[in-house]
XYZ file of N, CA and C in Angstrom:
582
model
N 82.048 129.516 72.472
C 83.522 129.604 73.445
C 82.923 130.438 74.432
N 82.515 132.312 74.643
C 82.137 132.564 75.684
C 81.060 132.544 76.638
N 80.215 131.023 76.357
C 79.051 131.352 76.789
C 79.281 130.388 78.002
N 80.825 129.968 78.324
C 80.867 129.325 79.987
C 81.691 130.527 80.554
N 81.656 131.533 80.187
C 82.174 132.361 81.287
C 80.782 133.233 82.354
N 81.279 132.829 83.445
C 80.346 133.276 84.411
C 80.261 134.778 84.341
N 78.798 134.693 84.355
C 77.845 135.575 84.563
C 78.553 137.031 84.777
N 78.973 136.687 86.158
C 79.905 137.627 87.223
C 80.635 138.839 86.220
N 81.837 137.569 85.743
C 82.548 138.206 85.088
C 81.998 138.918 83.602
N 81.246 138.937 83.154
C 80.112 139.905 81.995
C 80.036 140.674 82.418
N 79.367 140.822 83.621
C 78.763 142.166 84.366
C 79.853 142.973 84.886
N 80.760 142.690 85.472
C 82.263 143.219 85.746
C 82.934 143.847 84.724
N 83.041 143.420 82.947
C 83.191 144.039 82.335
C 82.214 144.877 81.448
N 80.576 144.860 82.031
C 79.909 145.523 81.420
C 79.890 147.059 81.183
N 80.886 148.349 82.014
C 80.929 149.295 80.860
C 82.397 149.132 80.082
N 83.187 148.611 80.157
C 84.021 148.006 79.397
C 83.526 147.802 77.830
N 83.480 148.402 76.764
C 83.058 148.140 75.603
C 84.328 149.247 74.286
N 84.115 148.568 72.773
C 84.664 148.819 72.019
C 84.193 150.170 71.946
N 83.438 150.645 71.447
C 82.182 151.353 71.097
C 81.829 151.697 69.559
N 80.620 152.212 69.478
C 80.450 152.508 67.894
C 81.476 153.468 66.882
N 82.043 154.229 68.060
C 83.104 155.237 66.838
C 84.123 154.804 66.417
N 84.955 153.392 67.270
C 85.765 152.888 66.022
C 85.743 152.042 65.473
N 83.864 152.011 65.180
C 83.926 151.013 63.593
C 84.494 151.625 62.147
N 85.077 150.459 61.521
C 85.461 151.396 60.610
C 84.352 152.124 59.697
N 82.942 151.802 59.826
C 83.057 152.788 58.674
C 82.141 153.798 59.555
N 82.256 153.822 60.886
C 82.485 155.239 61.429
C 83.870 156.584 61.215
N 84.436 155.758 60.606
C 85.591 156.816 60.316
C 85.884 157.264 58.977
N 85.272 158.595 59.416
C 85.236 159.525 58.207
C 85.786 159.885 57.081
N 87.341 160.231 57.871
C 88.605 160.359 57.047
C 89.192 159.143 56.396
N 88.556 157.825 56.907
C 88.895 156.432 56.003
C 88.036 156.693 54.676
N 86.965 156.660 55.402
C 86.092 155.495 54.491
C 84.804 156.670 53.301
N 85.279 158.145 54.078
C 84.109 159.375 53.800
C 82.989 159.287 54.664
N 81.478 160.078 54.514
C 80.691 160.536 54.917
C 79.302 159.780 53.837
N 79.524 159.603 52.756
C 78.639 158.801 51.935
C 77.998 157.465 52.518
N 76.696 157.934 52.750
C 76.308 156.314 53.464
C 74.927 156.152 52.358
N 75.116 156.162 51.517
C 73.874 155.935 50.725
C 73.654 154.540 50.205
N 74.093 153.319 50.607
C 73.686 152.294 50.507
C 72.913 151.683 51.312
N 71.398 150.732 51.150
C 70.886 150.421 52.459
C 70.786 149.568 52.081
N 70.991 148.751 53.499
C 71.988 147.080 53.669
C 70.069 146.734 54.491
N 69.890 145.720 54.703
C 68.443 144.935 55.256
C 69.062 143.788 54.890
N 68.150 142.869 55.747
C 67.947 141.592 55.873
C 66.562 140.894 56.099
N 65.864 139.312 55.230
C 64.851 138.956 55.713
C 64.876 138.585 57.044
N 66.050 138.306 57.468
C 65.996 137.603 59.274
C 65.745 138.701 60.208
N 66.002 139.767 60.485
C 65.864 140.921 61.201
C 65.451 142.533 60.676
N 65.600 143.114 61.575
C 65.417 144.540 60.906
C 66.189 145.140 61.712
N 66.379 146.575 61.108
C 67.588 147.340 61.871
C 67.491 147.663 63.162
N 68.578 147.013 63.831
C 68.983 147.460 65.251
C 68.358 146.561 66.325
N 67.341 145.638 65.569
C 66.518 144.750 66.090
C 67.395 143.458 66.666
N 66.759 142.517 67.143
C 67.338 141.260 67.780
C 67.784 140.305 66.572
N 69.192 139.441 66.375
C 69.298 138.641 65.753
C 68.874 137.354 65.855
N 68.104 136.370 65.029
C 67.534 135.248 65.316
C 68.637 134.467 65.946
N 68.795 133.191 67.051
C 69.638 132.637 67.853
C 70.199 131.997 66.987
N 69.651 131.195 65.861
C 70.425 130.338 64.808
C 71.546 131.156 64.204
N 72.175 132.289 64.177
C 72.930 133.196 63.823
C 74.066 133.301 64.680
N 73.774 132.623 65.568
C 75.015 132.873 66.739
C 75.212 131.859 67.308
N 76.723 132.091 68.536
C 77.091 130.635 68.908
C 76.330 130.271 69.878
N 75.316 130.241 69.956
C 74.241 129.112 70.748
C 73.345 128.607 69.845
N 73.549 128.360 68.522
C 72.935 127.689 67.784
C 73.535 127.171 66.915
N 73.175 127.422 65.725
C 73.725 126.362 64.195
C 75.234 128.135 63.757
N 74.931 128.953 63.967
C 76.206 130.070 64.056
C 76.530 129.689 62.219
N 75.521 129.963 61.647
C 75.501 130.234 60.228
C 75.427 131.776 60.245
N 76.115 131.998 58.899
C 75.746 133.851 58.652
C 74.032 134.075 58.085
N 73.874 135.361 58.882
C 72.478 135.564 57.941
C 72.549 136.219 56.535
N 70.942 136.343 55.945
C 71.113 136.712 54.978
C 70.888 138.324 55.131
N 71.764 138.855 53.421
C 71.602 139.833 53.761
C 71.174 140.766 52.236
N 70.728 141.477 52.007
C 70.412 142.056 50.797
C 71.016 143.628 50.872
N 71.521 144.401 49.640
C 71.839 145.865 50.000
C 71.665 146.416 48.684
N 71.135 147.817 48.438
C 70.491 148.446 47.554
C 71.100 150.203 47.324
N 71.417 150.248 46.009
C 72.038 152.027 46.015
C 73.459 151.880 45.924
N 74.063 150.762 45.972
C 75.292 150.850 45.017
C 75.360 151.951 43.734
N 76.184 152.870 44.114
C 76.696 153.492 42.921
C 77.515 153.186 41.548
N 76.627 153.311 40.434
C 76.965 152.972 39.314
C 78.408 153.055 38.904
N 79.092 153.538 39.495
C 80.693 153.482 38.771
C 81.593 152.197 40.040
N 80.536 151.925 40.531
C 81.354 150.907 42.180
C 82.247 149.407 41.239
N 82.839 149.343 41.692
C 83.872 148.003 41.073
C 83.837 147.075 42.102
N 83.995 147.388 42.956
C 83.534 145.555 43.894
C 82.932 146.405 45.396
N 82.648 145.408 46.499
C 82.098 145.554 47.460
C 82.376 144.694 48.267
N 82.491 145.369 49.650
C 83.352 144.896 50.848
C 82.217 144.402 52.062
N 82.482 143.866 52.541
C 81.439 143.697 53.903
C 82.455 143.163 54.970
N 82.167 143.687 55.477
C 82.762 143.692 57.017
C 81.753 143.769 58.533
N 81.902 142.738 59.103
C 80.915 142.600 60.504
C 81.706 142.700 61.934
N 81.284 143.367 62.208
C 81.812 144.535 63.691
C 80.897 144.089 64.679
N 81.467 143.637 66.205
C 80.873 143.995 67.303
C 81.753 144.816 68.197
N 80.242 145.960 68.170
C 80.548 147.367 68.387
C 80.751 147.201 69.856
N 80.017 146.412 70.968
C 80.079 146.251 71.944
C 81.384 145.352 72.746
N 82.299 144.857 72.237
C 82.821 144.060 72.184
C 83.941 144.188 73.724
N 84.137 143.545 74.925
C 84.829 144.495 75.682
C 86.367 144.167 75.483
N 86.731 145.198 74.742
C 87.943 144.691 74.063
C 88.374 146.323 73.424
N 89.372 146.835 73.420
C 90.175 148.152 72.785
C 89.543 148.527 71.353
N 89.070 147.687 69.925
C 88.649 147.781 69.233
C 87.601 147.175 69.009
N 86.532 147.031 68.243
C 84.973 145.975 67.676
C 85.687 144.505 67.524
N 85.402 143.753 67.727
C 85.752 142.428 67.393
C 84.738 142.592 66.340
N 86.277 141.921 65.390
C 85.611 141.212 63.558
C 85.267 139.718 63.914
N 83.773 139.634 62.973
C 83.423 138.332 62.972
C 82.795 138.097 61.426
N 83.512 138.801 60.631
C 83.489 138.522 59.115
C 84.316 139.774 58.705
N 84.263 139.185 57.443
C 84.725 139.923 56.227
C 84.802 139.501 54.948
N 84.255 139.768 53.987
C 84.781 139.419 52.673
C 85.124 140.747 51.761
N 86.105 140.441 50.982
C 86.627 141.818 50.386
C 86.170 141.839 48.756
N 85.748 140.745 48.251
C 85.339 141.178 46.400
C 83.993 140.314 46.148
N 82.639 141.042 46.575
C 81.628 141.109 45.932
C 81.831 141.916 44.775
N 80.444 141.553 43.985
C 80.226 142.646 42.610
C 79.769 143.764 43.132
N 80.621 144.710 42.492
C 80.293 146.019 42.804
C 78.359 146.376 42.499
N 77.194 145.538 42.814
C 76.201 145.982 42.150
C 75.535 145.758 43.194
N 73.945 146.118 43.451
C 73.124 145.713 44.321
C 72.939 144.535 44.469
N 72.879 143.535 45.157
C 72.861 142.257 45.243
C 72.269 141.898 47.047
N 73.076 140.288 47.012
C 72.851 139.755 48.732
C 73.397 138.959 49.129
N 73.789 138.220 49.394
C 73.800 137.107 50.351
C 73.563 136.344 50.807
N 72.909 135.119 50.605
C 71.861 134.186 51.093
C 72.384 133.563 52.924
N 71.854 132.760 53.467
C 71.975 132.175 54.789
C 72.886 131.399 54.893
N 73.812 131.734 55.386
C 75.157 130.810 55.245
C 76.159 130.427 54.409
N 75.915 131.991 53.250
C 77.079 132.014 52.316
C 78.422 132.155 53.102
N 78.554 133.125 54.445
C 79.967 132.858 54.806
C 79.991 131.722 54.950
N 81.581 130.918 55.465
C 82.360 129.933 55.547
C 82.423 130.361 57.297
N 82.004 129.058 57.785
C 81.624 129.452 59.243
C 82.620 127.899 60.030
N 82.810 127.879 60.832
C 83.214 126.588 61.870
C 81.887 125.231 61.081
N 80.680 125.917 60.754
C 80.066 124.385 60.950
C 79.386 124.442 59.542
N 79.837 125.594 58.617
C 79.911 125.655 57.203
C 80.433 125.234 56.110
N 80.161 124.530 54.984
C 80.835 124.182 54.002
C 81.577 125.673 53.897
N 82.828 125.280 53.199
C 83.832 126.619 52.902
C 83.072 127.753 51.835
N 83.491 129.001 51.890
C 82.334 129.940 51.057
C 83.397 130.227 49.956
N 82.923 130.493 48.825
C 83.829 130.767 47.635
C 83.886 132.365 47.588
N 83.606 133.048 48.125
C 84.293 134.557 48.246
C 85.231 134.651 49.214
N 85.888 135.552 48.904
C 87.562 136.017 49.258
C 87.571 136.809 51.004
N 87.273 135.392 51.730
C 87.462 136.203 52.934
C 88.283 137.021 53.707
N 87.960 137.298 54.442
C 89.129 138.046 55.213
C 89.420 137.158 56.774
N 90.027 137.573 57.410
C 90.381 137.166 58.936
C 89.213 138.166 60.105
N 89.292 136.707 60.625
C 88.318 137.534 61.611
C 89.121 137.913 62.951
N 88.129 138.145 64.121
C 89.350 138.257 65.393
C 90.523 136.922 65.693
N 89.875 135.722 65.245
C 90.491 135.030 65.834
C 91.519 134.286 65.081
N 91.846 135.178 63.793
C 92.692 134.874 62.901
C 92.430 133.931 62.323
N 90.662 133.668 61.510
C 90.758 132.516 60.618
C 89.953 133.328 59.815
N 90.115 133.146 58.706
C 88.915 133.497 57.263
C 87.774 132.998 56.981
N 86.450 132.946 57.943
C 85.720 132.667 58.485
C 84.790 133.587 59.290
N 83.383 133.021 59.481
C 82.377 133.944 59.970
C 82.366 133.550 61.347
N 82.504 134.585 62.587
C 82.635 133.810 63.712
C 81.369 134.458 63.814
N 80.357 133.638 64.703
C 79.021 134.064 65.448
C 79.223 134.516 66.507
N 78.145 136.070 66.722
C 77.586 136.545 67.806
C 78.045 135.735 69.239
N 78.377 135.976 69.433
C 79.532 134.845 71.076
C 79.855 135.733 72.004
N 78.841 136.916 72.767
C 78.936 138.098 73.622
C 78.818 136.990 75.143
N 80.049 137.672 75.610
C 80.391 137.269 77.892
C 78.288 137.181 78.190
N 78.104 136.059 78.793
C 77.077 136.419 79.538
C 77.160 137.321 80.693
N 75.826 138.054 80.848
C 76.138 139.212 81.834
C 76.715 140.746 81.356
N 77.271 140.795 80.289
C 77.677 141.870 79.476
C 76.723 142.791 78.870
N 75.347 142.189 78.429
C 74.236 143.224 78.201
C 74.172 142.770 76.701
N 73.542 143.750 76.135
C 73.174 143.009 74.587
C 74.233 143.910 73.969
N 74.882 143.155 73.136
C 75.426 143.735 71.843
C 75.218 144.052 70.691
N 75.847 145.034 69.899
C 75.456 145.424 68.451
C 76.420 144.915 67.524
N 75.524 143.985 66.528
C 76.493 143.490 65.584
C 76.041 143.934 64.380
N 77.599 145.028 63.754
C 77.688 145.995 62.926
C 77.577 145.590 61.152
N 76.156 145.230 60.426
C 76.976 144.429 59.087
C 77.322 145.757 57.956
N 78.563 146.035 57.538
C 78.999 147.068 56.957
C 79.420 147.380 55.513
N 78.950 147.933 55.316
C 78.992 147.799 53.190
C 80.078 148.876 52.589
N 80.489 148.568 51.805
C 81.343 149.678 51.310
C 81.393 149.460 49.937
N 81.206 150.541 49.202
C 81.410 150.111 47.779
C 82.624 150.777 47.288
N 83.280 150.305 46.379
C 84.649 151.145 46.161
C 85.080 150.977 44.584
N 85.687 152.209 44.642
C 85.927 152.631 42.867
C 87.343 151.763 42.419
N 87.957 151.000 42.944
C 88.679 149.869 42.660
C 88.823 148.872 42.984
N 88.954 147.551 42.791
C 89.531 146.015 42.757
C 90.524 145.283 43.934
N 90.396 145.276 45.082
C 91.508 145.268 45.805
C 91.754 144.127 45.243
N 93.228 143.854 45.958
C 94.141 142.682 45.824
C 94.924 142.373 47.294
N 94.908 141.058 47.532
C 95.988 140.322 48.696
C 96.397 139.149 48.026
N 97.439 139.101 49.240
C 98.178 138.360 48.696
C 97.637 136.814 49.849
N 97.201 137.578 50.746
C 96.658 136.610 52.118
C 95.456 137.140 52.741
N 95.427 136.788 53.158
C 93.627 136.728 54.097
C 93.834 137.773 54.377
N 93.265 139.121 54.075
C 93.509 140.453 55.326
C 93.008 140.449 56.667
N 93.647 140.736 57.544
C 93.076 141.336 58.807
C 92.289 142.814 58.533
N 92.029 143.479 59.533
C 91.043 144.577 59.712
C 91.897 145.681 59.288
N 93.434 145.854 60.295
C 94.159 146.705 58.869
C 94.548 147.070 57.919
N 94.272 145.370 57.639
C 94.938 145.691 56.095
C 93.849 146.114 55.401
N 92.594 145.481 55.622
C 91.573 146.434 54.973
C 91.119 147.897 54.758
N 91.809 148.174 56.182
C 91.539 149.709 56.348
C 92.386 150.264 55.448
N 93.632 150.047 55.716
C 94.786 150.485 54.849
C 94.430 150.741 53.034
N 93.641 149.460 52.756
C 93.060 148.961 51.638
C 92.191 150.067 51.252
N 91.006 149.792 51.914
C 89.808 150.960 52.178
C 90.092 152.679 51.440
N 91.229 152.743 52.416
C 91.590 154.850 52.211
C 91.730 154.923 51.045
N 90.954 156.040 50.582
C 90.932 157.178 49.350
C 89.887 156.302 48.131
N 89.226 155.119 48.559
C 88.476 153.958 47.290
C 87.328 154.058 47.562
N 86.376 154.145 48.983
C 85.506 153.956 49.002
C 84.274 155.221 48.875
N 83.735 154.894 48.036
C 82.488 155.799 47.308
C 81.112 155.662 47.625
N 81.167 154.734 48.490
C 79.611 154.599 49.225
C 79.669 153.643 50.153
N 79.187 153.727 51.150
C 78.981 152.626 52.371
C 77.659 152.683 53.011
N 77.354 151.686 53.713
C 75.434 151.750 54.721
C 76.131 150.271 55.555
N 75.214 150.846 56.377
C 75.163 149.533 57.741
C 74.120 148.886 57.903
N 73.883 148.086 58.493
C 72.678 146.734 59.441
C 73.060 146.599 60.425
N 72.385 147.507 61.777
C 72.801 146.608 62.803
C 71.928 145.523 63.550
N 71.982 144.724 63.976
C 71.386 143.425 64.927
C 72.230 143.633 66.117
N 71.243 143.171 66.575
C 71.543 143.004 68.139
C 71.804 141.750 68.597
N 72.115 141.264 70.092
C 72.105 140.090 70.316
C 73.133 140.268 71.950
N 71.897 139.344 73.080
C 72.219 139.152 74.249
C 72.498 137.444 74.746
N 73.061 136.844 75.272
C 72.751 136.066 76.144
C 71.660 136.000 77.284
N 71.050 134.608 77.184
C 69.514 135.057 77.966
C 70.293 135.378 79.366
N 69.399 136.675 80.189
C 69.965 136.789 81.547
C 71.451 137.977 81.694
N 71.435 138.656 80.498
C 72.087 139.273 80.279
C 71.800 141.025 80.204
N 70.714 140.890 79.534
C 70.172 141.976 78.807
C 69.836 143.369 80.278
């Protein structure tokens, strides 16, 4: 979608970024400070480039993820994917799943529903385009490297929503229930915008 934005616009917005401090995982008043879950991917390393196939410039499927270190008293896991460098006031939400089992686990490649994938059986929340799908990385050309943060939260209760939640509804539901968290950062920039 943003691939057609002129690179000059991306360069003009280069200093405008949501910021890592606005990520949900960074809000210690909401989610606590216990970052004991180790999040990884067989497709990319921590703070390393996301393979193109997981972006809007290729297949746009969700990458495989793994996590370990979930406390034994966790009842559910929430996954939130945000762009810390979007030229918006808050990070752009790229995906949300709010009903993963409260144990060490994984998601295979393409597990999250996207515009190009089969529907997911996971309870997905709304991305920033108000769709309950995976929104692949799609940074503006010329804007530079973006950090896509895969945030995991272990909760002491199962969440219930009447309809797919957005970021604000998820934040309210997490309040006081996060017992552990972790994150993995993958980066992506359109060619010529590094």
